[in-house]
Amino acid sequence: MAEDLIKKADGSDFGTTMAGNFIHDIIDKDLQNQKYSRPILTRFPPEPNGYLHIGHCKSICLNAGTALKYHGGFNLRYDDTNPVSEDEEFVGSIENDVKWLGFQWDKLLYASDYFGKMYECCEKIIAAGGAYASSETGDEIKAGRGTLTQPGVNSPYRDRPAEESLQIFHDMRDGKYGDGEMCIRAKIDMSSPNINMRDPVIYRVLHATHHNTGDQWCVYPMYDFAHPIEDAIEGITHSICTLEFEDHRPLYNWVLENLKEDFPEPPQQIEFAKLGLSNTIMSKRNIKRLVNEGTIESWDDPRLCTIAGMRRRGYTPEALRAFCESVGVAKAGNLVDYGQLEFFVREDLKDKVDNRMVVLEPLKVVIDNYPEGKSEICVLENAQDPARGTREVTFSREIYIEQEDFMEVPAKKYFRMYPGNEVRLKGAYFVTCTDVVKDAEGNIVEIHATYDPDTKSGTPGADARKVKGTIHWVDANNCADIPVRNYSYLAYPNEETGKNDFDPGSRQDKAAKAEISLKDAKAGERFQFFRNGYYITDTVLSKEGEPVFNQIVGLKSSYKK
Ligand code: ATP
Ligand code: MG
């Protein structure tokens, strides 16, 4: 059943199963030993307190891909047990992002729907003497917990009779205590070498309105208590999470051990290394800060590695999945070069999109021997692949070329336009620069050239002479003015702090000149701007007939596969 559900959004075969990793080795063994009498079931459990990013993308690929590989199931579960940091805005964005990536969940669930069951579970453990009510303050609990080298000390309430603790727990639920006045602690081992096992708090009083359950509850479970129960209720077999939870696994197991009657085949937690990406700012908390400060536009700023940002930037789900697959799943640190992500974006786009000629930094060229008022058609190929057809652009006496395609005094090995040098204008004629016009400050305002009428591309003998440079151009008398946003990396490492600092120069706005047809580009349409890279019509800023373009990725890669 899940097989039909977990597939590419376009219905084609699923490509990414994150095949062959240590987690799959564990599952293979479990299947061999018939550890579970139910099918393999995984989940992606985001906390709805921000937008998803590339790290979550990897977790989604891994969980959904694993379910597919083992013909199991995959749940999308909102891990919304903390009432204070969550927001409906994020809930909708998460579903949208998961679908866009090409995944469909079997069940969409809210951890908060299990508050009743969690409460019962806690009652059960208290009644069995496995937990106790404590009125210690947060600071007192912390102080009694000990350190890595020193064992903790027992709470004065540790031996409180179970019935008394149970009564207090009911009173907590009935609102008889204020925030922080009472809590439930698991009775485990105050001298455990693992501090998480030193009688952790599992339930607390919190008078807060929850986005799903409203004011129904004023007691809430702690994450470490809630998560194993969520997994167990759903019948998850393999609860895959990131490495920082490794030290919490004994507690995960303790909770389920104490609920054996309810959950005879408990799920198991398996940790893998978080994906880190160079030259970006990734965690929700830090992205939230950038958004709130107004440093970047929003959660979908195209420089961000949020799924919403990467979608707006023009990255494709196929590229993101291929990237996650290439990164693999490991136990050890996983900092990946941003160039690796760009490599997969480029790979995916190279056969999919058509060319256009766009001049990002225009320099006007007047072709003195071309008749004034004349306009003619030039035919250009749409792509490397001739099967993608041709298109027409106009050519006239005034054109624009890139400023960097002209040098008054050419550098060594510079084969583009300079005085006296002949170059090919792509799809048009050979031209030779004859003159440079400057303003009073000495800035070049335009250049003059002559063309050879016998060299039009596609006509017999057009290439009789050899020229070393071919440059792109746009007809100045028939072009579109388009705003283009080029991007460099969002952040660079700060040597002192070791953290990545936002680069205020990471967006470069250009007033570009483009082939007239780009005026009608639709939001979300992608192109290769000849020699400049891949671009997409921005879905937020573009208006009908007034497209704005985002640079997706440049043409050159420094990444070696
Ligand atoms: P962040 O720390 O970036 O804010 P988070 O871990 O708080 O993220 P959650 O909503 O708690 O985000 O995570 C949902 C799931 O995504 C969890 O299972 C978590 O382990 C996984 N996940 C989060 N970040 C990464 C990452 N960088 N690489 C792989 N998986 C991740
Ligand atoms: Mg979190």
Coordinates of C-alpha atoms and ligand atoms in Angstrom, one line a residue:
M1 CA 0.0 0.0 0.0
A2 CA 2.7 2.4 0.9
E3 CA 4.4 1.5 -2.3
D4 CA 1.7 3.4 -4.2
L5 CA 1.7 6.2 -1.8
I6 CA 5.4 6.9 -1.6
K7 CA 6.3 7.9 -5.1
K8 CA 7.4 10.8 -7.1
A9 CA 4.8 13.5 -7.3
D10 CA 4.7 13.1 -11.1
G11 CA 3.8 9.4 -10.7
S12 CA 7.0 8.0 -12.1
D13 CA 9.1 5.5 -10.3
F14 CA 10.6 6.5 -7.1
G15 CA 14.4 7.1 -7.4
T16 CA 15.6 7.7 -3.9
T17 CA 15.5 5.0 -1.2
M18 CA 18.7 5.9 0.5
A19 CA 19.7 2.3 -0.3
G20 CA 22.3 0.5 1.6
N21 CA 23.1 2.1 4.8
F22 CA 23.7 0.9 8.4
I23 CA 20.1 1.5 9.3
H24 CA 19.0 -0.8 6.6
D25 CA 21.5 -3.4 7.8
I26 CA 19.7 -3.2 11.2
I27 CA 16.3 -3.6 9.6
D28 CA 17.5 -6.5 7.5
K29 CA 18.5 -8.3 10.7
D30 CA 15.2 -7.5 12.4
L31 CA 13.4 -8.9 9.5
Q32 CA 15.5 -12.0 9.5
N33 CA 14.8 -12.5 13.2
Q34 CA 11.1 -11.7 12.8
K35 CA 11.4 -9.1 15.5
Y36 CA 8.2 -7.4 14.5
S37 CA 4.9 -9.0 13.6
R38 CA 3.9 -5.8 11.7
P39 CA 5.3 -4.2 8.6
I40 CA 8.2 -1.7 8.8
L41 CA 6.9 1.7 9.8
T42 CA 8.9 4.9 9.9
R43 CA 7.9 8.5 10.6
F44 CA 9.1 12.1 10.0
P45 CA 8.3 14.0 13.2
P46 CA 8.9 17.7 12.7
E47 CA 8.2 20.2 15.5
P48 CA 6.0 22.8 13.9
N49 CA 8.1 25.7 15.0
G50 CA 9.7 26.7 11.7
Y51 CA 10.1 25.8 8.1
L52 CA 11.8 22.7 7.0
H53 CA 15.4 22.8 5.7
I54 CA 17.8 20.6 3.8
G55 CA 18.6 18.6 6.9
H56 CA 14.9 17.7 7.3
C57 CA 14.9 16.9 3.6
K58 CA 17.5 14.3 4.3
S59 CA 15.5 12.9 7.2
I60 CA 12.3 12.7 5.0
C61 CA 14.2 10.9 2.2
L62 CA 15.6 8.5 4.7
N63 CA 12.4 7.7 6.4
A64 CA 10.1 7.6 3.4
G65 CA 12.8 5.8 1.3
T66 CA 13.2 3.2 4.0
A67 CA 9.5 2.6 4.1
L68 CA 9.4 2.2 0.4
K69 CA 12.3 -0.2 0.3
Y70 CA 10.8 -2.5 2.8
H71 CA 7.2 -2.2 1.5
G72 CA 6.2 -0.6 4.8
G73 CA 4.6 2.7 5.8
F74 CA 5.6 6.3 6.5
N75 CA 3.8 8.7 8.8
L76 CA 4.1 12.5 8.9
R77 CA 3.7 13.4 12.5
Y78 CA 3.6 16.8 14.0
D79 CA 5.7 16.6 17.2
D80 CA 3.6 19.3 18.8
T81 CA 3.8 18.4 22.5
N82 CA 5.4 21.7 23.5
P83 CA 2.5 24.3 23.4
V84 CA 4.6 27.4 23.5
S85 CA 6.8 27.4 20.4
E86 CA 4.3 26.1 17.8
D87 CA 2.3 27.8 15.1
E88 CA -0.3 26.9 12.5
E89 CA 1.6 28.8 9.8
F90 CA 4.4 26.2 10.1
V91 CA 1.9 23.3 10.1
G92 CA 0.7 24.1 6.5
S93 CA 4.2 24.8 5.2
I94 CA 5.5 21.4 6.3
E95 CA 2.9 19.4 4.5
N96 CA 3.4 21.4 1.4
D97 CA 7.2 20.9 1.5
V98 CA 7.0 17.2 2.0
K99 CA 4.6 16.8 -0.9
W100 CA 6.7 19.1 -3.1
L101 CA 9.7 16.9 -2.4
G102 CA 7.7 14.1 -3.9
F103 CA 6.6 12.1 -0.9
Q104 CA 3.2 11.1 0.3
W105 CA 2.6 10.0 3.8
D106 CA 0.4 7.1 4.8
K107 CA -1.0 8.9 7.9
L108 CA -0.9 12.6 8.9
L109 CA -0.8 12.7 12.7
Y110 CA -0.5 15.1 15.6
A111 CA 1.4 14.0 18.7
S112 CA -0.9 16.2 20.7
D113 CA -3.8 13.9 19.9
Y114 CA -2.1 11.4 22.2
F115 CA -2.1 13.6 25.3
G116 CA -4.8 11.4 26.8
K117 CA -2.9 8.2 26.2
M118 CA 0.3 9.8 27.5
Y119 CA -1.4 10.9 30.6
E120 CA -2.7 7.3 31.2
C121 CA 0.8 5.9 30.6
C122 CA 2.2 8.3 33.2
E123 CA -0.5 7.3 35.7
K124 CA 0.4 3.6 35.0
I125 CA 4.1 4.1 35.7
I126 CA 3.4 6.1 38.9
A127 CA 1.0 3.5 40.1
A128 CA 3.6 0.8 39.6
G129 CA 6.1 2.9 41.6
G130 CA 8.2 3.9 38.5
A131 CA 7.7 7.6 39.0
Y132 CA 6.9 10.1 41.7
A133 CA 5.5 13.6 42.2
S134 CA 8.1 16.2 43.2
S135 CA 7.7 19.9 44.2
E136 CA 11.4 20.6 43.7
T137 CA 12.1 23.7 41.7
G138 CA 14.0 23.4 38.4
D139 CA 17.1 24.7 40.0
E140 CA 16.9 22.2 42.9
I141 CA 16.4 19.3 40.4
K142 CA 19.4 20.5 38.4
A143 CA 21.6 20.8 41.5
G144 CA 20.7 17.4 42.7
R145 CA 21.4 15.8 39.4
G146 CA 25.2 15.7 39.9
T147 CA 27.8 16.0 37.1
L148 CA 29.6 13.7 34.7
T149 CA 32.1 12.9 37.5
Q150 CA 29.7 13.1 40.5
P151 CA 26.6 11.0 41.1
G152 CA 23.3 12.8 41.8
V153 CA 21.5 12.8 45.2
N154 CA 18.1 11.2 45.7
S155 CA 15.1 13.6 45.7
P156 CA 13.4 13.9 49.1
Y157 CA 10.2 12.9 47.4
R158 CA 11.6 9.8 45.8
D159 CA 10.0 7.4 48.2
R160 CA 6.7 9.1 48.3
P161 CA 4.0 6.4 48.3
A162 CA 2.6 5.7 44.8
E163 CA -1.0 6.5 45.8
E164 CA 0.1 9.9 47.0
S165 CA 2.0 10.7 43.8
L166 CA -0.9 9.5 41.8
Q167 CA -3.3 11.9 43.7
I168 CA -0.9 14.8 43.1
F169 CA -0.7 13.9 39.4
H170 CA -4.5 14.2 39.2
D171 CA -4.4 17.4 41.1
M172 CA -1.8 18.7 38.6
R173 CA -4.1 17.9 35.8
D174 CA -7.0 19.5 37.6
G175 CA -5.1 22.8 37.8
K176 CA -4.4 22.8 41.5
Y177 CA -0.7 23.7 40.9
G178 CA 0.9 26.6 39.1
D179 CA 3.6 26.4 36.5
G180 CA 6.7 24.8 37.9
E181 CA 5.2 24.0 41.3
M182 CA 5.0 20.3 40.8
C183 CA 6.3 17.7 38.4
I184 CA 6.6 14.0 37.8
R185 CA 10.0 12.4 37.9
A186 CA 10.9 9.0 36.6
K187 CA 12.4 6.9 39.3
I188 CA 15.5 5.4 37.6
D189 CA 19.0 5.8 39.0
M190 CA 20.6 8.9 40.4
S191 CA 24.1 7.5 40.1
S192 CA 23.7 6.4 36.4
P193 CA 26.7 7.5 34.3
N194 CA 24.1 8.8 31.9
I195 CA 22.7 12.0 33.4
N196 CA 19.5 11.6 31.3
M197 CA 18.7 8.6 33.5
R198 CA 19.0 10.5 36.8
D199 CA 15.3 10.7 37.6
P200 CA 14.4 12.9 34.6
V201 CA 11.2 15.0 34.7
I202 CA 8.6 13.3 32.5
Y203 CA 5.5 15.5 33.1
R204 CA 5.2 19.2 34.0
V205 CA 2.6 21.7 34.9
L206 CA 2.2 24.4 32.2
H207 CA -0.8 26.6 31.9
A208 CA -0.5 27.4 28.2
T209 CA -3.0 27.3 25.3
H210 CA -2.1 24.6 22.8
H211 CA -2.7 25.1 19.0
N212 CA -4.5 21.8 18.7
T213 CA -5.9 21.0 22.2
G214 CA -6.6 24.6 23.3
D215 CA -6.9 24.8 27.1
Q216 CA -7.8 21.1 27.6
W217 CA -4.6 20.4 29.4
C218 CA -2.4 22.1 31.9
V219 CA 0.0 19.2 32.2
Y220 CA 2.3 18.4 29.4
P221 CA 4.7 15.5 28.8
M222 CA 8.4 16.1 28.3
Y223 CA 9.9 15.3 25.0
D224 CA 11.8 12.2 26.2
F225 CA 8.6 10.7 27.7
A226 CA 6.3 11.7 24.8
H227 CA 8.4 10.6 21.9
P228 CA 8.6 6.9 22.6
I229 CA 4.9 6.7 23.4
E230 CA 4.1 8.5 20.1
D231 CA 6.2 6.0 18.2
A232 CA 4.7 3.1 20.1
I233 CA 1.1 4.2 19.6
E234 CA 1.5 4.4 15.9
G235 CA 3.3 1.1 15.7
I236 CA 6.6 2.6 14.4
T237 CA 9.2 -0.1 14.1
H238 CA 12.3 2.0 13.5
S239 CA 12.4 5.5 15.0
I240 CA 15.2 7.2 13.2
C241 CA 16.6 10.4 14.7
T242 CA 19.7 12.5 14.8
L243 CA 22.8 11.8 16.9
E244 CA 22.2 14.2 19.7
F245 CA 19.5 11.8 20.9
E246 CA 21.9 8.9 21.3
D247 CA 22.3 9.6 25.1
H248 CA 18.5 9.7 25.4
R249 CA 18.0 6.2 23.9
P250 CA 18.2 4.5 27.3
L251 CA 15.4 6.7 28.6
Y252 CA 13.4 6.0 25.4
N253 CA 13.8 2.3 26.1
W254 CA 13.1 2.7 29.8
V255 CA 9.7 4.4 29.1
L256 CA 8.6 1.6 26.8
E257 CA 10.0 -1.1 29.1
N258 CA 7.6 0.3 31.7
L259 CA 4.7 0.1 29.3
K260 CA 5.3 -3.4 28.0
E261 CA 1.7 -4.4 28.6
D262 CA 0.5 -1.6 26.3
F263 CA 3.3 -2.0 23.7
P264 CA 4.6 -5.6 23.6
E265 CA 6.7 -5.0 20.4
P266 CA 8.3 -1.6 21.2
P267 CA 9.9 0.5 18.4
Q268 CA 13.6 1.0 18.5
Q269 CA 15.4 4.3 18.2
I270 CA 18.3 4.5 15.7
E271 CA 20.5 7.7 15.4
F272 CA 22.4 9.0 12.4
A273 CA 24.6 12.1 12.0
K274 CA 22.8 15.4 11.2
L275 CA 23.4 16.8 7.8
G276 CA 25.4 20.0 7.9
L277 CA 26.0 22.2 4.9
S278 CA 28.8 24.7 4.4
N279 CA 28.2 28.4 3.7
T280 CA 24.7 28.5 5.1
I281 CA 22.7 29.1 8.2
M282 CA 20.6 26.1 8.9
S283 CA 18.9 25.7 12.2
K284 CA 15.4 27.0 12.6
R285 CA 16.3 29.2 15.5
N286 CA 19.0 31.0 13.6
I287 CA 16.9 31.3 10.4
K288 CA 14.1 32.7 12.6
R289 CA 16.5 35.3 13.9
L290 CA 17.5 36.4 10.4
V291 CA 13.9 36.7 9.3
N292 CA 12.8 38.6 12.4
E293 CA 15.7 41.0 12.1
G294 CA 14.7 41.7 8.5
T295 CA 18.2 40.6 7.4
I296 CA 16.7 38.4 4.8
E297 CA 13.3 38.6 3.1
S298 CA 11.5 35.7 4.7
W299 CA 11.6 32.0 5.3
D300 CA 11.6 31.5 1.6
D301 CA 14.4 33.8 0.8
P302 CA 16.1 32.1 -2.2
R303 CA 19.5 32.2 -0.4
L304 CA 18.2 30.0 2.4
C305 CA 18.4 26.2 2.5
T306 CA 14.9 26.0 3.7
I307 CA 12.8 23.8 1.4
A308 CA 10.7 26.9 0.6
G309 CA 13.8 28.9 -0.1
M310 CA 15.3 26.3 -2.3
R311 CA 12.0 25.8 -4.2
R312 CA 11.8 29.5 -4.9
R313 CA 15.5 29.6 -5.8
G314 CA 14.7 27.0 -8.6
Y315 CA 16.2 23.9 -7.1
T316 CA 14.2 20.8 -8.1
P317 CA 12.9 18.0 -5.9
E318 CA 14.8 15.6 -8.1
A319 CA 18.1 17.4 -7.4
L320 CA 17.5 17.6 -3.7
R321 CA 16.7 13.9 -3.5
A322 CA 19.8 13.0 -5.6
F323 CA 21.8 15.2 -3.3
C324 CA 20.5 13.4 -0.1
E325 CA 21.2 10.1 -1.7
S326 CA 24.8 11.1 -2.5
V327 CA 25.4 12.3 1.0
G328 CA 24.4 8.9 2.4
V329 CA 23.6 8.0 6.0
A330 CA 26.4 7.8 8.6
K331 CA 27.0 7.8 12.3
A332 CA 29.8 10.3 12.1
G333 CA 29.8 14.0 11.4
N334 CA 28.4 15.0 8.1
L335 CA 29.4 18.5 6.9
V336 CA 28.9 18.7 3.2
D337 CA 30.2 21.3 0.8
Y338 CA 27.5 23.5 -0.7
G339 CA 29.1 22.8 -4.1
Q340 CA 27.9 19.3 -3.9
L341 CA 24.3 20.4 -3.6
E342 CA 24.8 22.8 -6.6
F343 CA 26.3 20.0 -8.6
F344 CA 23.1 18.0 -8.4
V345 CA 21.0 21.0 -9.2
R346 CA 23.1 21.7 -12.3
E347 CA 23.0 18.0 -13.3
D348 CA 19.2 17.9 -13.1
L349 CA 18.7 21.1 -15.0
K350 CA 21.2 20.7 -17.8
D351 CA 18.9 18.7 -20.1
K352 CA 15.6 20.2 -18.9
V353 CA 15.8 23.9 -19.7
D354 CA 16.1 26.1 -22.8
N355 CA 18.6 28.9 -23.4
R356 CA 18.0 32.5 -23.6
M357 CA 20.3 35.4 -24.3
V358 CA 20.4 37.8 -21.3
V359 CA 22.9 40.6 -20.7
L360 CA 23.4 41.1 -17.0
E361 CA 25.7 44.2 -17.2
P362 CA 24.8 45.9 -20.4
L363 CA 27.3 47.7 -22.7
K364 CA 25.8 49.3 -25.8
V365 CA 27.4 48.5 -29.2
V366 CA 26.5 50.6 -32.2
I367 CA 27.2 48.8 -35.5
D368 CA 28.0 51.7 -37.8
N369 CA 27.7 50.0 -41.1
Y370 CA 24.3 48.3 -40.3
P371 CA 21.4 50.2 -41.9
E372 CA 19.5 52.5 -39.5
G373 CA 15.9 51.3 -38.8
K374 CA 16.6 47.8 -40.2
S375 CA 15.7 44.7 -38.2
E376 CA 16.3 41.1 -39.1
I377 CA 15.6 37.7 -37.7
C378 CA 18.3 35.4 -36.3
V379 CA 17.5 31.8 -35.5
L380 CA 19.0 30.3 -32.4
E381 CA 19.0 26.7 -31.0
N382 CA 17.1 26.4 -27.8
A383 CA 19.6 24.0 -26.2
Q384 CA 22.6 21.7 -26.8
D385 CA 20.0 19.2 -27.9
P386 CA 18.7 20.1 -31.3
A387 CA 15.5 18.2 -30.6
R388 CA 14.5 21.1 -28.3
G389 CA 14.0 23.2 -31.4
T390 CA 14.9 26.8 -32.3
R391 CA 13.6 30.2 -31.6
E392 CA 13.9 33.6 -33.3
V393 CA 15.4 36.9 -32.0
T394 CA 15.8 40.2 -33.8
F395 CA 19.0 41.9 -34.6
S396 CA 19.5 45.6 -35.4
R397 CA 22.0 48.4 -35.5
E398 CA 22.2 48.7 -31.7
I399 CA 22.8 45.8 -29.4
Y400 CA 23.9 45.1 -25.8
I401 CA 26.8 42.9 -24.8
E402 CA 28.1 42.1 -21.3
Q403 CA 30.5 44.7 -20.0
E404 CA 32.9 41.9 -19.2
D405 CA 32.9 40.8 -22.9
F406 CA 34.8 44.0 -23.8
M407 CA 38.2 45.2 -22.8
E408 CA 39.7 48.4 -24.1
V409 CA 43.2 47.0 -23.4
P410 CA 42.9 43.2 -23.7
A411 CA 44.4 41.0 -21.1
K412 CA 46.6 38.0 -22.2
K413 CA 44.5 35.3 -23.8
Y414 CA 41.4 37.5 -23.9
F415 CA 39.5 36.5 -27.1
R416 CA 36.4 38.6 -26.7
M417 CA 35.7 42.1 -27.9
Y418 CA 38.5 44.7 -27.9
P419 CA 39.5 47.3 -30.5
G420 CA 40.4 45.7 -33.8
N421 CA 39.4 42.2 -32.7
E422 CA 36.8 40.3 -34.6
V423 CA 34.3 38.1 -32.6
R424 CA 31.1 36.2 -33.4
L425 CA 27.8 37.4 -32.0
K426 CA 26.0 34.2 -31.2
G427 CA 23.5 33.3 -34.0
A428 CA 24.3 36.6 -35.8
Y429 CA 27.4 38.2 -37.4
F430 CA 31.1 38.7 -37.1
V431 CA 31.7 42.2 -35.6
T432 CA 34.9 44.2 -35.0
C433 CA 35.2 47.0 -32.5
T434 CA 36.2 50.3 -34.1
D435 CA 35.8 52.9 -31.4
V436 CA 35.2 53.5 -27.7
V437 CA 33.0 56.4 -26.5
K438 CA 33.7 57.7 -22.9
D439 CA 32.0 60.3 -20.7
A440 CA 33.8 63.2 -19.0
E441 CA 35.0 60.9 -16.1
G442 CA 36.5 58.5 -18.6
N443 CA 33.8 55.8 -18.2
I444 CA 33.0 53.8 -21.3
V445 CA 29.4 54.7 -22.3
E446 CA 29.2 52.8 -25.6
I447 CA 31.4 51.2 -28.2
H448 CA 31.2 51.2 -32.0
A449 CA 31.8 48.4 -34.3
T450 CA 31.3 47.2 -37.9
Y451 CA 29.8 43.9 -39.0
D452 CA 30.6 41.6 -42.0
P453 CA 27.3 41.0 -43.9
D454 CA 28.7 37.7 -45.3
T455 CA 29.1 36.0 -41.9
K456 CA 25.5 35.5 -40.7
S457 CA 25.2 32.3 -38.8
G458 CA 23.7 29.4 -40.8
T459 CA 24.5 30.9 -44.2
P460 CA 27.0 29.3 -46.6
G461 CA 30.6 30.4 -45.9
A462 CA 29.6 32.2 -42.7
D463 CA 32.5 30.7 -40.9
A464 CA 35.1 31.0 -43.7
R465 CA 37.3 33.0 -41.3
K466 CA 38.1 31.7 -37.8
V467 CA 37.4 33.8 -34.8
K468 CA 38.3 32.8 -31.3
G469 CA 35.5 34.4 -29.3
T470 CA 31.7 34.0 -29.4
I471 CA 29.7 36.3 -27.3
H472 CA 26.0 36.7 -26.5
W473 CA 24.0 39.9 -27.1
V474 CA 20.6 41.4 -27.1
D475 CA 18.9 43.7 -29.6
A476 CA 18.8 47.1 -28.0
N477 CA 15.8 48.1 -30.1
N478 CA 13.7 45.1 -29.1
C479 CA 14.5 43.8 -25.7
A480 CA 13.0 43.3 -22.2
D481 CA 14.3 45.1 -19.1
I482 CA 14.4 42.4 -16.4
P483 CA 15.4 42.6 -12.8
V484 CA 17.8 39.7 -12.0
R485 CA 19.0 38.6 -8.7
N486 CA 22.3 36.8 -8.6
Y487 CA 23.3 35.1 -5.4
S488 CA 26.5 34.0 -3.7
Y489 CA 26.7 32.0 -0.5
L490 CA 24.5 33.2 2.3
A491 CA 27.3 32.9 4.9
Y492 CA 31.0 32.4 5.5
P493 CA 32.8 30.9 8.5
N494 CA 34.0 33.4 11.0
E495 CA 37.4 32.3 12.1
E496 CA 37.1 33.6 15.6
T497 CA 33.6 32.1 16.5
G498 CA 33.8 29.1 14.2
K499 CA 30.2 29.9 13.2
N500 CA 28.9 31.0 9.8
D501 CA 28.3 34.8 9.5
F502 CA 25.7 36.2 7.2
D503 CA 27.2 37.9 4.1
P504 CA 25.3 41.1 3.4
G505 CA 26.7 41.0 -0.2
S506 CA 25.1 37.6 -0.8
R507 CA 22.4 39.0 -3.2
Q508 CA 23.5 41.1 -6.2
D509 CA 20.7 42.9 -8.0
K510 CA 21.1 43.4 -11.8
A511 CA 19.1 45.5 -14.3
A512 CA 19.5 43.1 -17.2
K513 CA 18.5 43.3 -20.8
A514 CA 17.0 40.2 -22.2
E515 CA 15.5 38.7 -25.4
I516 CA 12.0 40.1 -25.7
S517 CA 10.4 36.8 -25.2
L518 CA 11.4 36.7 -21.5
K519 CA 8.8 39.4 -20.8
D520 CA 6.2 36.6 -21.0
A521 CA 8.1 34.1 -18.8
K522 CA 5.7 32.5 -16.3
A523 CA 6.4 32.4 -12.6
G524 CA 8.4 29.3 -11.9
E525 CA 9.7 28.9 -15.5
R526 CA 13.4 28.0 -15.7
F527 CA 16.0 29.0 -18.3
Q528 CA 19.7 28.8 -19.0
F529 CA 20.9 32.4 -19.5
F530 CA 23.6 31.7 -22.1
R531 CA 27.0 31.7 -20.5
N532 CA 25.6 33.1 -17.2
G533 CA 23.9 30.2 -15.5
Y534 CA 20.5 28.8 -14.7
Y535 CA 17.6 31.2 -13.7
I536 CA 14.0 30.9 -12.6
T537 CA 11.2 33.4 -12.7
D538 CA 10.5 34.4 -9.1
T539 CA 7.2 33.1 -7.9
V540 CA 6.8 35.9 -5.3
L541 CA 7.9 39.1 -6.9
S542 CA 7.0 38.5 -10.6
K543 CA 3.9 40.1 -12.1
E544 CA 2.2 39.4 -15.4
G545 CA 4.5 40.8 -18.1
E546 CA 7.0 41.9 -15.4
P547 CA 9.1 38.9 -14.4
V548 CA 11.8 39.0 -11.9
F549 CA 14.6 36.4 -12.1
N550 CA 16.5 34.4 -9.5
Q551 CA 19.8 32.9 -10.3
I552 CA 19.5 29.2 -9.6
V553 CA 23.1 28.2 -10.0
G554 CA 26.1 29.2 -12.1
L555 CA 27.3 27.0 -15.0
K556 CA 30.7 26.1 -13.6
S557 CA 31.2 23.5 -10.9
S558 CA 34.2 23.1 -8.6
Y559 CA 32.7 20.0 -7.2
K560 CA 34.1 16.6 -8.2
K561 CA 31.7 13.8 -8.0
Ligands
ATP1 P1 16.8 22.5 13.9 O1 17.7 22.1 15.0 O2 17.5 22.8 12.6 O3 15.9 23.6 14.3 P2 15.2 20.3 14.7 O4 16.0 19.1 14.9 O5 14.8 21.1 15.9 O6 15.9 21.2 13.6 P3 12.8 18.9 14.3 O7 11.5 19.5 13.8 O8 12.9 18.6 15.7 O9 13.9 20.0 13.9 O10 13.2 17.7 13.4 C1 12.4 16.9 12.7 C2 13.2 15.7 12.2 O11 14.2 16.1 11.3 C3 13.9 15.0 13.4 O12 13.7 13.6 13.3 C4 15.3 15.4 13.2 O13 16.2 14.5 13.7 C5 15.5 15.6 11.7 N1 16.5 16.6 11.4 C6 16.6 17.9 11.9 N2 17.7 18.5 11.4 C7 18.4 17.6 10.7 C8 19.6 17.6 10.0 N3 20.4 18.6 9.9 N4 20.0 16.4 9.3 C9 19.2 15.3 9.4 N5 18.0 15.3 10.0 C10 17.6 16.4 10.7
MG2 MG 13.7 20.7 17.5

